[in-house]
Coordinates of C-alpha atoms in Angstrom, one line a residue:
M1 CA 26.5 176.0 56.7
T2 CA 25.6 176.2 60.4
Q3 CA 23.7 179.3 61.7
H4 CA 26.5 179.9 63.8
A5 CA 28.7 180.0 61.2
Q6 CA 26.5 182.4 58.7
H7 CA 26.1 184.6 61.8
T8 CA 29.8 185.1 61.9
E9 CA 30.1 185.5 58.3
R10 CA 27.6 188.2 57.9
R11 CA 28.5 190.4 60.6
D12 CA 31.0 192.5 58.6
A13 CA 29.0 192.3 55.2
V14 CA 27.7 195.5 53.6
A15 CA 24.4 196.2 53.9
P16 CA 21.9 199.3 53.2
G17 CA 22.8 202.3 54.9
T18 CA 26.8 201.6 55.5
W19 CA 28.3 203.5 57.9
D20 CA 30.9 206.0 57.0
D21 CA 29.9 206.6 53.6
P22 CA 32.0 209.3 52.0
G23 CA 29.6 208.8 48.9
A24 CA 26.6 210.2 51.2
L25 CA 28.1 213.7 51.3
H26 CA 28.5 213.7 47.2
T27 CA 24.7 212.5 47.1
L28 CA 23.9 215.7 49.3
R29 CA 26.2 217.6 46.8
E30 CA 24.8 216.8 43.8
L31 CA 21.1 217.2 45.1
H32 CA 21.9 220.8 45.9
R33 CA 23.4 221.5 42.9
S34 CA 20.5 220.2 40.8
G35 CA 18.4 222.1 43.2
A36 CA 16.6 219.0 44.3
L37 CA 17.6 219.3 48.1
A38 CA 14.3 221.3 49.3
A39 CA 12.1 218.4 47.4
E40 CA 14.6 215.3 49.1
Y41 CA 14.7 216.8 52.6
P42 CA 12.9 214.3 54.2
A43 CA 16.1 211.6 52.8
V44 CA 18.3 213.8 54.4
P45 CA 18.9 212.3 57.6
S46 CA 19.5 208.6 56.2
L47 CA 22.4 210.6 54.0
L48 CA 23.9 212.4 57.1
A49 CA 23.6 208.8 59.5
R50 CA 26.0 207.3 56.6
M51 CA 28.0 210.3 56.5
P52 CA 31.7 210.3 58.6
R53 CA 31.1 213.2 61.2
S54 CA 34.1 214.6 60.1
Q55 CA 31.9 215.9 56.8
L56 CA 28.7 216.8 58.9
P57 CA 30.1 220.7 59.0
A58 CA 30.0 220.9 55.2
A59 CA 26.9 219.4 54.6
G60 CA 25.5 222.0 57.1
Q61 CA 26.5 224.7 55.0
L62 CA 24.7 223.1 52.2
L63 CA 21.4 222.3 54.5
A64 CA 21.8 226.0 55.8
R65 CA 21.5 227.4 52.3
L66 CA 18.3 226.0 51.8
D67 CA 14.7 228.4 52.3
P68 CA 12.7 226.8 54.9
K69 CA 9.7 227.6 53.5
E70 CA 10.9 225.9 50.2
V71 CA 11.4 222.4 52.1
R72 CA 7.8 222.9 54.0
R73 CA 6.4 223.5 50.7
H74 CA 7.7 220.5 49.2
A75 CA 7.6 218.3 52.6
P76 CA 5.1 219.9 55.2
E77 CA 5.2 216.6 57.2
V78 CA 9.1 218.0 58.3
T79 CA 8.8 219.3 61.9
A80 CA 10.5 223.1 61.7
V81 CA 12.3 224.3 64.4
P82 CA 12.4 228.3 65.0
V83 CA 15.3 229.5 67.0
A84 CA 16.8 232.9 67.9
V85 CA 20.3 232.8 68.4
T86 CA 22.5 235.6 70.3
G87 CA 25.1 236.1 71.9
H88 CA 28.2 238.1 73.5
S89 CA 30.6 237.9 70.1
T90 CA 29.9 236.5 66.3
V91 CA 27.2 233.9 66.7
A92 CA 26.4 232.8 63.2
P93 CA 28.7 230.4 62.8
V94 CA 27.0 227.9 64.7
V95 CA 23.8 227.8 61.9
A96 CA 25.5 225.5 59.7
P97 CA 26.3 223.1 62.4
L98 CA 23.1 223.6 64.4
T99 CA 21.4 222.9 60.8
A100 CA 22.9 219.7 60.7
E101 CA 22.6 218.4 63.7
L102 CA 18.9 218.9 63.7
A103 CA 18.5 217.6 60.3
R104 CA 19.9 214.7 61.3
H105 CA 16.9 213.8 63.5
G106 CA 14.4 214.9 60.7
L107 CA 14.4 218.3 61.9
L108 CA 14.3 221.9 60.2
L109 CA 16.0 224.8 61.6
E110 CA 14.6 228.0 61.3
A111 CA 17.3 230.6 62.3
A112 CA 16.7 234.0 63.4
V113 CA 20.4 235.5 64.1
A114 CA 20.7 238.4 66.4
P115 CA 23.0 241.6 66.0
Y116 CA 26.4 241.1 66.8
G117 CA 26.7 241.7 70.9
S118 CA 23.1 242.5 71.4
Y119 CA 22.4 239.3 73.8
L120 CA 21.6 241.4 76.9
E121 CA 18.9 243.6 74.7
D122 CA 17.3 240.2 73.4
L123 CA 17.2 238.6 76.7
M124 CA 15.7 241.9 78.2
R125 CA 13.3 242.8 75.7
P126 CA 9.3 242.1 76.1
A127 CA 8.0 239.1 74.5
R128 CA 7.1 239.9 70.5
A129 CA 4.4 238.1 68.9
E130 CA 5.2 235.0 66.8
E131 CA 8.9 235.3 67.9
P132 CA 10.7 231.6 68.6
Q133 CA 9.7 230.0 72.0
L134 CA 13.7 228.6 72.0
T135 CA 16.6 230.9 72.5
L136 CA 20.2 230.0 72.1
C137 CA 22.8 232.4 74.0
L138 CA 26.3 232.0 73.3
L139 CA 28.4 233.1 75.8
D140 CA 32.3 233.6 75.6
P141 CA 35.3 234.1 77.5
Q142 CA 35.4 237.8 76.3
T143 CA 31.8 237.9 78.2
V144 CA 33.9 238.4 81.1
F145 CA 37.2 240.0 79.7
D146 CA 35.9 242.9 78.0
D147 CA 34.9 244.2 81.2
V148 CA 39.0 244.2 82.3
T149 CA 41.1 246.6 81.5
T150 CA 44.8 246.0 80.9
P151 CA 47.1 245.6 83.5
W152 CA 45.1 243.4 85.2
R153 CA 45.3 241.5 88.3
V154 CA 42.9 238.4 89.4
A155 CA 41.0 240.4 91.9
D156 CA 39.7 242.7 88.4
V157 CA 38.4 239.2 86.8
A158 CA 36.6 238.4 90.1
A159 CA 34.9 241.8 90.0
A160 CA 33.9 241.9 86.2
A161 CA 32.7 237.9 86.9
R162 CA 30.4 238.9 90.2
A163 CA 29.2 242.1 87.9
R164 CA 28.4 240.2 84.5
L165 CA 27.1 237.3 86.5
A166 CA 24.5 239.5 88.2
L167 CA 23.5 241.2 84.9
L168 CA 22.8 238.0 83.4
G169 CA 20.7 236.5 85.9
S170 CA 18.7 239.7 85.5
A171 CA 18.6 239.3 82.2
V172 CA 17.7 235.8 82.5
R173 CA 14.9 236.7 85.0
M174 CA 13.3 239.1 82.5
H175 CA 13.4 237.0 79.5
Q176 CA 11.5 233.9 81.4
E177 CA 8.9 236.3 83.2
A178 CA 8.2 237.6 79.8
G179 CA 7.0 233.9 78.8
R180 CA 9.6 233.4 76.0
G181 CA 10.1 229.6 76.1
L182 CA 13.4 227.9 76.9
L183 CA 16.6 229.8 77.0
V184 CA 19.8 228.1 76.3
L185 CA 23.2 229.3 77.8
N186 CA 26.5 227.6 78.2
T187 CA 29.2 227.6 80.4
V188 CA 32.4 229.5 79.4
P189 CA 35.8 227.9 79.0
L190 CA 39.0 229.7 80.4
L191 CA 41.5 230.0 77.8
R192 CA 45.6 229.7 78.0
R193 CA 45.6 232.9 76.5
F194 CA 44.4 234.4 79.9
T195 CA 46.1 232.6 82.2
H196 CA 49.2 232.3 81.1
Q197 CA 49.3 236.3 80.7
L198 CA 49.8 235.7 84.7
V199 CA 53.4 234.8 85.4
D200 CA 53.2 233.6 89.3
L201 CA 51.6 230.3 89.4
R202 CA 49.3 231.0 92.7
S203 CA 47.5 233.9 90.4
R204 CA 46.8 231.2 87.7
S205 CA 45.4 228.8 90.5
R206 CA 43.5 232.0 92.0
L207 CA 41.8 232.7 88.3
G208 CA 40.9 229.3 87.7
A209 CA 38.7 229.1 91.0
V210 CA 37.3 232.6 89.9
W211 CA 36.1 231.3 87.1
R212 CA 34.8 228.2 88.4
D213 CA 32.6 230.0 90.5
F214 CA 31.5 232.1 87.1
N215 CA 30.5 228.8 85.6
T216 CA 28.9 227.4 89.0
G217 CA 27.0 230.7 88.6
L218 CA 25.8 230.0 85.3
L219 CA 24.9 226.4 86.1
E220 CA 22.8 227.5 88.6
L221 CA 21.0 229.4 86.5
A222 CA 19.4 226.4 85.5
E223 CA 18.3 225.5 88.8
R224 CA 16.6 228.8 89.7
H225 CA 14.3 228.8 86.2
P226 CA 12.7 225.5 84.9
G227 CA 12.7 227.1 81.5
V228 CA 16.5 227.4 81.4
V229 CA 19.4 225.1 80.3
V230 CA 22.8 225.6 80.7
V231 CA 25.3 223.4 78.3
D232 CA 28.0 222.7 80.2
L233 CA 31.2 222.9 77.7
D234 CA 33.8 221.2 80.0
P235 CA 33.3 217.9 79.1
L236 CA 33.5 219.1 75.8
T237 CA 36.9 220.7 75.8
G238 CA 37.8 218.0 78.7
E239 CA 37.9 215.6 75.5
G240 CA 39.8 217.7 73.6
V241 CA 37.5 219.8 71.1
P242 CA 39.5 223.1 71.1
A243 CA 37.6 226.4 72.8
Y244 CA 39.5 229.1 70.6
E245 CA 40.8 229.9 67.1
P246 CA 43.0 232.9 67.7
R247 CA 42.7 233.9 63.9
T248 CA 38.9 233.6 63.7
G249 CA 39.0 235.1 67.5
Q250 CA 40.6 238.1 66.4
Y251 CA 39.3 239.2 63.3
A252 CA 36.1 237.6 63.0
R253 CA 35.2 237.7 66.6
A254 CA 34.1 234.4 66.6
R255 CA 35.2 233.5 70.0
L256 CA 34.6 229.9 70.3
S257 CA 36.2 227.7 67.4
D258 CA 34.4 226.2 65.1
L259 CA 35.1 222.7 66.7
L260 CA 33.7 223.7 69.8
L261 CA 30.3 224.9 68.0
A262 CA 29.7 221.7 66.4
A263 CA 30.1 220.1 69.2
Y264 CA 27.9 222.6 71.4
A265 CA 25.5 222.2 68.3
R266 CA 24.9 218.6 68.9
E267 CA 24.5 219.1 72.4
A268 CA 21.8 221.7 71.9
A269 CA 20.1 219.5 69.1
H270 CA 19.6 217.1 71.8
V271 CA 17.6 219.5 74.2
V272 CA 15.7 220.6 71.3
R273 CA 14.8 216.7 70.7
A274 CA 13.7 216.8 74.2
R275 CA 11.8 219.4 74.2
L276 CA 9.7 218.4 70.9
G277 CA 9.1 215.0 73.4
R278 CA 11.7 212.7 71.1
T279 CA 13.6 211.4 73.8
R280 CA 13.9 207.5 73.2
K281 CA 12.8 205.3 76.0
V282 CA 14.3 201.4 75.1
L283 CA 17.6 200.4 74.6
V284 CA 18.0 197.1 72.3
L285 CA 21.3 195.3 73.1
D286 CA 23.3 192.4 70.8
L287 CA 25.3 190.5 72.8
D288 CA 28.1 189.2 71.0
G289 CA 30.7 191.7 70.2
T290 CA 28.9 194.2 72.1
L291 CA 28.2 193.1 75.6
W292 CA 30.9 190.6 75.6
G293 CA 33.7 189.7 73.3
G294 CA 33.7 186.7 71.2
I295 CA 30.6 184.2 70.0
L296 CA 28.5 182.5 72.8
G297 CA 27.8 179.5 70.4
E298 CA 31.4 178.8 69.5
A299 CA 33.2 179.5 72.9
G300 CA 30.5 179.0 75.4
P301 CA 29.8 180.8 78.5
D302 CA 32.8 180.4 80.0
G303 CA 34.8 181.5 77.0
V304 CA 33.4 184.8 76.4
E305 CA 35.6 188.3 76.9
L306 CA 34.2 189.6 80.2
G307 CA 35.7 190.8 83.2
S308 CA 39.2 189.3 82.8
G309 CA 41.6 190.7 80.5
L310 CA 41.7 193.9 79.5
R311 CA 39.3 193.9 76.4
G312 CA 37.0 191.8 79.3
E313 CA 37.2 195.0 81.5
A314 CA 36.6 196.9 79.0
F315 CA 33.3 194.8 78.1
Q316 CA 32.2 195.2 81.7
E317 CA 32.7 199.1 81.9
F318 CA 30.1 199.2 78.9
Q319 CA 28.2 197.4 81.1
R320 CA 28.2 199.7 83.2
T321 CA 27.4 202.3 81.4
V322 CA 24.3 200.5 80.5
A323 CA 23.2 199.7 83.6
Q324 CA 23.7 203.5 84.9
L325 CA 21.2 204.2 82.1
G326 CA 18.7 201.4 83.0
S327 CA 18.9 202.7 86.7
Q328 CA 17.1 206.2 85.2
G329 CA 14.2 204.3 83.4
V330 CA 15.7 203.5 79.9
L331 CA 14.2 199.9 79.4
L332 CA 16.8 197.6 78.3
A333 CA 16.1 194.7 76.2
V334 CA 18.0 191.9 74.3
S335 CA 18.2 191.3 70.4
S336 CA 20.5 188.7 69.6
K337 CA 21.5 185.9 67.2
N338 CA 21.8 182.9 69.6
D339 CA 20.2 180.1 71.6
D340 CA 17.7 181.2 74.4
G341 CA 19.3 178.7 77.1
P342 CA 23.2 179.7 76.6
V343 CA 22.1 183.4 76.5
R344 CA 20.2 182.9 80.0
R345 CA 22.8 180.9 81.9
T346 CA 25.4 183.4 80.7
L347 CA 23.2 186.8 81.6
S348 CA 22.4 185.1 85.2
G349 CA 25.5 182.9 85.9
H350 CA 28.9 184.7 84.2
P351 CA 30.8 186.3 87.0
G352 CA 31.8 188.9 85.0
M353 CA 28.0 190.1 84.1
V354 CA 27.2 193.7 85.5
L355 CA 24.0 193.3 83.7
R356 CA 21.9 190.4 84.8
E357 CA 18.6 188.8 83.0
D358 CA 16.6 190.6 85.6
D359 CA 17.6 193.9 84.3
F360 CA 16.0 193.4 80.7
V361 CA 12.5 193.8 80.6
R362 CA 12.6 191.2 77.2
I363 CA 15.2 188.9 76.0
N364 CA 14.9 187.6 72.1
A365 CA 17.4 185.6 71.9
N366 CA 16.7 183.4 68.6
W367 CA 17.8 183.1 64.9
K368 CA 15.0 185.4 63.6
A369 CA 15.9 188.8 61.6
K370 CA 16.9 191.4 63.9
H371 CA 14.3 194.1 62.5
D372 CA 11.4 191.2 63.1
N373 CA 12.8 191.1 67.1
L374 CA 12.7 194.8 67.4
R375 CA 9.2 195.0 66.1
D376 CA 8.3 192.2 68.5
I377 CA 10.1 193.8 71.2
A378 CA 7.6 196.8 70.7
T379 CA 4.8 195.3 70.2
R380 CA 4.9 193.6 73.6
L381 CA 6.2 196.8 75.5
G382 CA 3.3 198.9 73.6
L383 CA 5.9 201.5 72.3
G384 CA 6.4 202.9 69.3
L385 CA 9.7 201.8 67.3
D386 CA 10.8 205.7 67.4
S387 CA 11.1 205.4 71.0
F388 CA 14.0 202.7 70.6
V389 CA 18.0 202.4 70.2
F390 CA 19.5 199.5 68.9
V391 CA 23.2 198.7 69.4
D392 CA 25.3 196.1 67.7
D393 CA 28.9 195.8 66.3
S394 CA 27.7 193.8 62.9
L395 CA 27.7 196.3 60.1
F396 CA 25.6 194.3 58.4
E397 CA 22.6 194.1 61.1
C398 CA 23.1 197.7 61.8
G399 CA 22.4 198.7 58.2
L400 CA 19.4 196.2 57.6
V401 CA 17.6 197.5 61.0
A402 CA 18.4 201.3 59.3
D403 CA 17.2 200.2 56.0
R404 CA 14.0 198.3 57.3
L405 CA 13.0 200.0 60.5
P406 CA 14.6 203.9 59.8
E407 CA 12.4 205.0 63.0
V408 CA 15.1 203.2 65.0
A409 CA 18.1 205.1 66.2
V410 CA 21.2 202.4 65.1
V411 CA 24.2 203.0 67.2
R412 CA 26.8 200.6 65.7
V413 CA 29.6 200.1 67.7
D414 CA 33.1 198.6 66.3
A415 CA 35.6 196.1 67.1
E416 CA 37.0 198.2 69.9
P417 CA 34.9 197.8 73.4
A418 CA 36.5 200.5 75.0
L419 CA 34.7 203.0 72.7
H420 CA 31.4 201.4 73.1
A421 CA 30.5 203.2 76.1
P422 CA 31.2 206.9 74.1
A423 CA 29.5 205.6 70.8
L424 CA 26.5 204.6 72.7
L425 CA 26.4 208.3 74.6
A426 CA 27.5 210.3 71.7
D427 CA 23.7 211.5 71.0
G428 CA 22.0 211.7 74.0
W429 CA 19.0 209.6 72.8
F430 CA 17.6 209.3 76.5
D431 CA 18.1 213.3 77.2
L432 CA 15.1 214.5 79.1
F433 CA 14.8 218.1 81.1
E434 CA 13.8 216.4 84.9
L435 CA 14.2 212.4 85.9
T436 CA 10.8 211.9 87.8
E437 CA 9.2 209.0 90.0
A438 CA 7.8 207.6 87.0
D439 CA 11.1 207.2 84.8
L440 CA 12.8 205.5 87.7
E441 CA 9.7 203.3 88.2
R442 CA 9.6 202.5 84.5
A443 CA 11.2 199.4 84.4
G444 CA 9.4 197.6 86.9
R445 CA 6.0 198.7 85.4
Y446 CA 6.8 196.9 82.0
R447 CA 8.1 193.7 83.7
T448 CA 4.6 193.7 85.2
E449 CA 3.2 194.2 81.5
A450 CA 4.2 191.2 80.4
L451 CA 2.1 189.7 83.3
R452 CA -0.9 191.5 81.8
Q453 CA 0.1 190.1 78.2
E454 CA 0.0 186.6 80.0
F455 CA -3.6 187.3 81.5
R456 CA -4.6 188.5 77.9
E457 CA -3.5 185.1 76.3
D458 CA -5.4 183.3 78.9
T459 CA -8.7 185.0 78.5
G460 CA -11.4 184.3 75.8
S461 CA -12.6 188.1 74.5
Y462 CA -11.1 191.2 75.0
Q463 CA -13.9 192.4 76.8
E464 CA -13.0 189.5 79.5
Y465 CA -9.5 190.3 79.6
L466 CA -10.6 194.3 80.5
E467 CA -12.9 193.1 83.2
G468 CA -10.7 190.8 85.0
L469 CA -8.1 193.6 85.4
G470 CA -9.9 195.3 87.7
I471 CA -9.0 198.7 86.7
E472 CA -9.2 201.9 88.8
V473 CA -8.6 205.4 87.6
V474 CA -8.3 208.4 89.9
L475 CA -8.2 212.0 88.5
R476 CA -7.0 214.7 90.7
P477 CA -5.2 218.0 90.4
P478 CA -1.2 217.0 90.6
D479 CA 0.4 218.4 93.5
D480 CA 3.9 219.9 93.0
T481 CA 5.7 217.1 93.1
E482 CA 4.0 215.9 90.3
L483 CA 4.4 218.7 88.1
G484 CA 7.6 217.6 86.6
R485 CA 6.2 214.4 85.5
V486 CA 2.8 216.2 84.0
S487 CA 5.0 218.1 81.9
Q488 CA 7.1 215.3 80.9
L489 CA 3.7 213.7 79.4
T490 CA 3.3 216.9 77.1
L491 CA 7.0 216.9 76.3
R492 CA 7.5 212.8 75.4
T493 CA 3.9 211.3 74.4
N494 CA 3.1 211.8 70.9
Q495 CA 0.5 209.1 70.1
F496 CA -2.5 209.8 72.5
H497 CA -1.8 213.4 72.5
L498 CA -4.7 215.7 71.0
A499 CA -3.1 219.2 71.0
T500 CA 0.6 218.4 70.8
E501 CA 1.3 221.3 73.3
R502 CA 4.5 220.5 74.5
L503 CA 4.9 222.3 78.5
Q504 CA 7.7 222.8 80.5
V505 CA 7.1 222.5 84.6
A506 CA 6.8 226.2 84.9
Q507 CA 4.3 226.5 82.1
V508 CA 2.0 223.5 83.5
A509 CA 2.4 225.6 87.1
E510 CA 1.3 228.7 85.2
W511 CA -1.7 227.1 83.7
S512 CA -3.1 225.6 86.8
E513 CA -2.9 228.9 88.7
R514 CA -5.0 230.9 86.3
P515 CA -8.3 231.6 87.0
G516 CA -10.8 229.0 85.4
H517 CA -7.8 226.7 84.5
H518 CA -7.8 223.3 85.6
V519 CA -4.7 221.0 85.4
I520 CA -6.1 217.2 85.9
A521 CA -3.9 214.3 86.3
V522 CA -4.6 210.6 85.5
R523 CA -3.4 208.0 87.6
A524 CA -4.3 204.2 87.0
R525 CA -4.0 201.0 88.2
D526 CA -5.1 197.1 88.2
R527 CA -4.8 193.8 89.7
F528 CA -1.1 193.5 88.6
G529 CA 0.1 196.9 89.7
D530 CA 0.1 200.7 90.0
H531 CA 0.5 202.7 86.8
G532 CA 1.2 205.9 88.0
L533 CA 0.6 208.9 86.4
V534 CA -0.4 208.4 82.9
G535 CA -2.2 211.1 81.6
A536 CA -3.2 214.9 82.2
L537 CA -6.1 216.8 81.1
F538 CA -5.9 220.7 80.3
L539 CA -9.5 222.5 80.9
R540 CA -10.5 226.0 80.8
R541 CA -13.7 227.3 81.6
D542 CA -14.9 230.3 79.6
H543 CA -18.5 231.1 80.5
E544 CA -21.1 228.3 80.6
T545 CA -18.2 226.4 78.2
L546 CA -15.7 224.0 79.0
R547 CA -12.7 223.6 76.9
I548 CA -10.6 220.8 77.0
D549 CA -7.3 222.4 75.3
N550 CA -5.3 219.5 75.3
F551 CA -5.4 215.7 76.2
V552 CA -2.4 213.6 76.8
L553 CA -2.4 210.0 77.8
S554 CA 0.8 207.5 78.1
C555 CA 0.8 204.8 75.1
R556 CA 0.8 202.1 77.7
V557 CA -2.3 202.2 78.6
F558 CA -4.0 202.9 76.0
S559 CA -7.4 200.9 74.8
R560 CA -8.5 200.0 78.3
G561 CA -11.2 202.5 78.5
I562 CA -9.2 204.6 80.7
E563 CA -9.4 207.6 78.2
D564 CA -13.1 206.8 77.7
A565 CA -13.6 207.4 81.8
C566 CA -11.8 210.8 81.6
L567 CA -13.9 212.1 79.4
A568 CA -16.8 210.9 80.7
A569 CA -15.4 212.6 84.1
V570 CA -15.1 215.9 82.4
L571 CA -18.4 215.8 81.0
A572 CA -19.8 215.1 84.2
F573 CA -17.7 217.9 85.7
A574 CA -19.0 220.2 83.1
R575 CA -22.7 219.6 84.0
D576 CA -22.3 219.4 87.5
T577 CA -20.9 223.3 87.7
G578 CA -23.3 224.7 85.1
A579 CA -21.7 224.7 82.0
T580 CA -23.9 223.7 78.6
A581 CA -21.1 222.7 76.5
V582 CA -17.5 221.0 76.3
T583 CA -15.5 221.5 73.5
G584 CA -12.2 219.6 72.3
R585 CA -9.3 220.5 70.3
Y586 CA -7.8 218.5 68.2
L587 CA -4.4 219.3 66.3
P588 CA -2.9 216.7 64.1
S589 CA 0.8 215.4 64.2
P590 CA 2.4 212.6 62.5
R591 CA 1.9 210.7 65.3
N592 CA -1.6 211.4 66.7
T593 CA -3.5 210.4 63.4
A594 CA -5.1 207.3 65.3
F595 CA -7.3 209.7 67.6
A596 CA -8.1 212.1 64.9
S597 CA -11.7 211.2 65.5
F598 CA -11.5 210.6 69.3
Y599 CA -14.1 213.5 70.1
A600 CA -16.3 212.6 67.7
D601 CA -16.2 208.8 68.6
H602 CA -17.6 210.2 72.0
G603 CA -20.4 212.1 70.6
F604 CA -18.8 215.8 70.0
A605 CA -19.6 217.0 66.7
V606 CA -17.3 219.1 64.7
T607 CA -17.5 223.1 65.1
G608 CA -14.7 224.2 63.0
T609 CA -10.9 225.0 62.6
D610 CA -8.8 227.5 64.5
P611 CA -7.9 230.5 62.3
D612 CA -4.5 230.4 63.7
A613 CA -3.9 226.9 63.1
P614 CA -6.1 225.6 60.1
D615 CA -5.3 222.1 61.1
A616 CA -6.7 222.5 64.3
V617 CA -10.5 220.9 64.3
F618 CA -12.9 222.1 67.4
F619 CA -15.6 219.4 68.7
R620 CA -18.4 220.5 70.9
H621 CA -20.4 218.5 73.1
D622 CA -24.3 219.9 74.0
L623 CA -24.3 217.4 77.3
A624 CA -27.5 216.6 76.3
A625 CA -26.7 212.8 76.7
P626 CA -23.2 212.0 77.8
A627 CA -22.0 208.7 78.1
P628 CA -21.0 207.2 81.7
A629 CA -17.6 205.8 82.3
P630 CA -17.2 202.0 81.0
A631 CA -18.6 199.5 83.3
H632 CA -15.6 197.3 83.7
L633 CA -13.4 200.0 85.9
R634 CA -13.9 202.0 88.8
L635 CA -13.5 206.0 88.4
D636 CA -12.6 208.4 91.2
A637 CA -13.0 212.0 90.1
A638 CA -12.2 215.0 91.9
F639 CA -11.1 218.1 90.1
G640 CA -10.9 220.1 92.8
P641 CA -12.6 223.7 93.5
F642 CA -14.8 225.2 91.0
D643 CA -13.7 228.6 89.6
G644 CA -16.0 229.9 87.4
D645 CA -14.1 233.2 86.0
R646 CA -13.2 233.5 82.2
A647 CA -9.8 232.7 81.2

């Protein structure tokens, strides 16, 4: 049997992790019934990945019954997410779908549900000790219409909407000024049950305009407050999700339908995932049946479906979606069971191609297993597999990758190309809080990285390679335009992230403005190009001690001496400003264990742990003999004016 024939035969073969497996819910129920669900919680994401989406609410009901403390006792490695849930009406029904959506990503919801209708008091109160740093505030049509008396006119609704928006604006400002973390609001659907109480069409049009102004005001709250996210419900209701169910709305005061809450929970889970730094960076695509129709090895470049005909246009539209993601910094790669030459000729020369060869940072067209190709791409890019999304139309290939590489997000598309884009976009894998210049330049930088790889292969020793790179490291306080990138590094970097603190832009700005505090941005370049802003140090002066509260560095510049240069610069700054010691803090996470000994390896001694965080380890350097920066690079460090006041 030829390789092409084997490929064709296996595309729809059954494999581990079969999609839309109704038995997955049965397995979950059995685990719950036997009392083993808490202990088996780490296996839940794979069960939910195989489950039809229609079964997720039932799964959420089971998972919401678990005691989070019991789950953490059995599986301390699972990340718990404390969330305060409040709103205008009954909000408890969102807990089950949100539990399921977070569990799909290996997260454990710890929900604190506020009493009915208490949202304004919840937002306006002062901060409390150890409260959740994430608040979901659900708004519904009664947020406005509770203030409208019967009979009413459009002008009455407009007045109520303006007053409610002003009150919400004040509440949001107080929530943010109290430093209570991320706040998630939502736009409010306008229901037919209100529009059609007006019998004249002109009034209905005016009501629609009033309502859109109200939602615009809600969306603008996110522009005014960096710590606010507004989930727009219009795209969800626009795709047919019902906004309201009359019986539960009337009798249970649940003013948003269960289906809309389930869709909202998925969007909210994407926000949580972005906040935890779990945004994906790489999109790896199959070709045959995914980017074009047909099998290239059998039909040839001129025979694939692409650009002409209904299906060819659908494949072309999917490519436009992929290109749009790529234009915003998502790295595109190919893993295809095909011969390399025909693939590159098709990418470069087919008139229907939207994506071209240069749009991909890596093309692996060969006959190796897909999971091996993904490992190769990850190695060459210097990225973890947990930053990858893999798209394929083959059930076999998707199942095999999901089984062999569980950290990879797998998106299975089917034989209908018109549904490829919705499948890819359904989970918001690439969602982030703010797009930065570094995102837009990412693809070019990773293409440059391929040149570094070639240079490395042509040099003898690793030291010779480093000396030939001509690395320059610049340390400076970030300007206002760079705060978003610094925040993004804390949110998205997981490996060299010594204290794993996730900071929004406002928190970075607040830190840098405090007396005795320094935020230092790390920039790097070499003979092949500019790496850009790749790291950040968060320093705090406490009398004669300079504390490194956090140190984060992009994974793409590991092991080139940049981290050593940064630490040497901090020690020199401390000594030059009269400090007698520098302390560092390491807080373990599932992804940063490779750097547990970083401080110890650089002359720091262990001094103890943090009573409030027993896993955190403190280190101290007495500045007696600080090591200089590595000789193979040039260091330019200027930390700004010294402020010796204690924080």
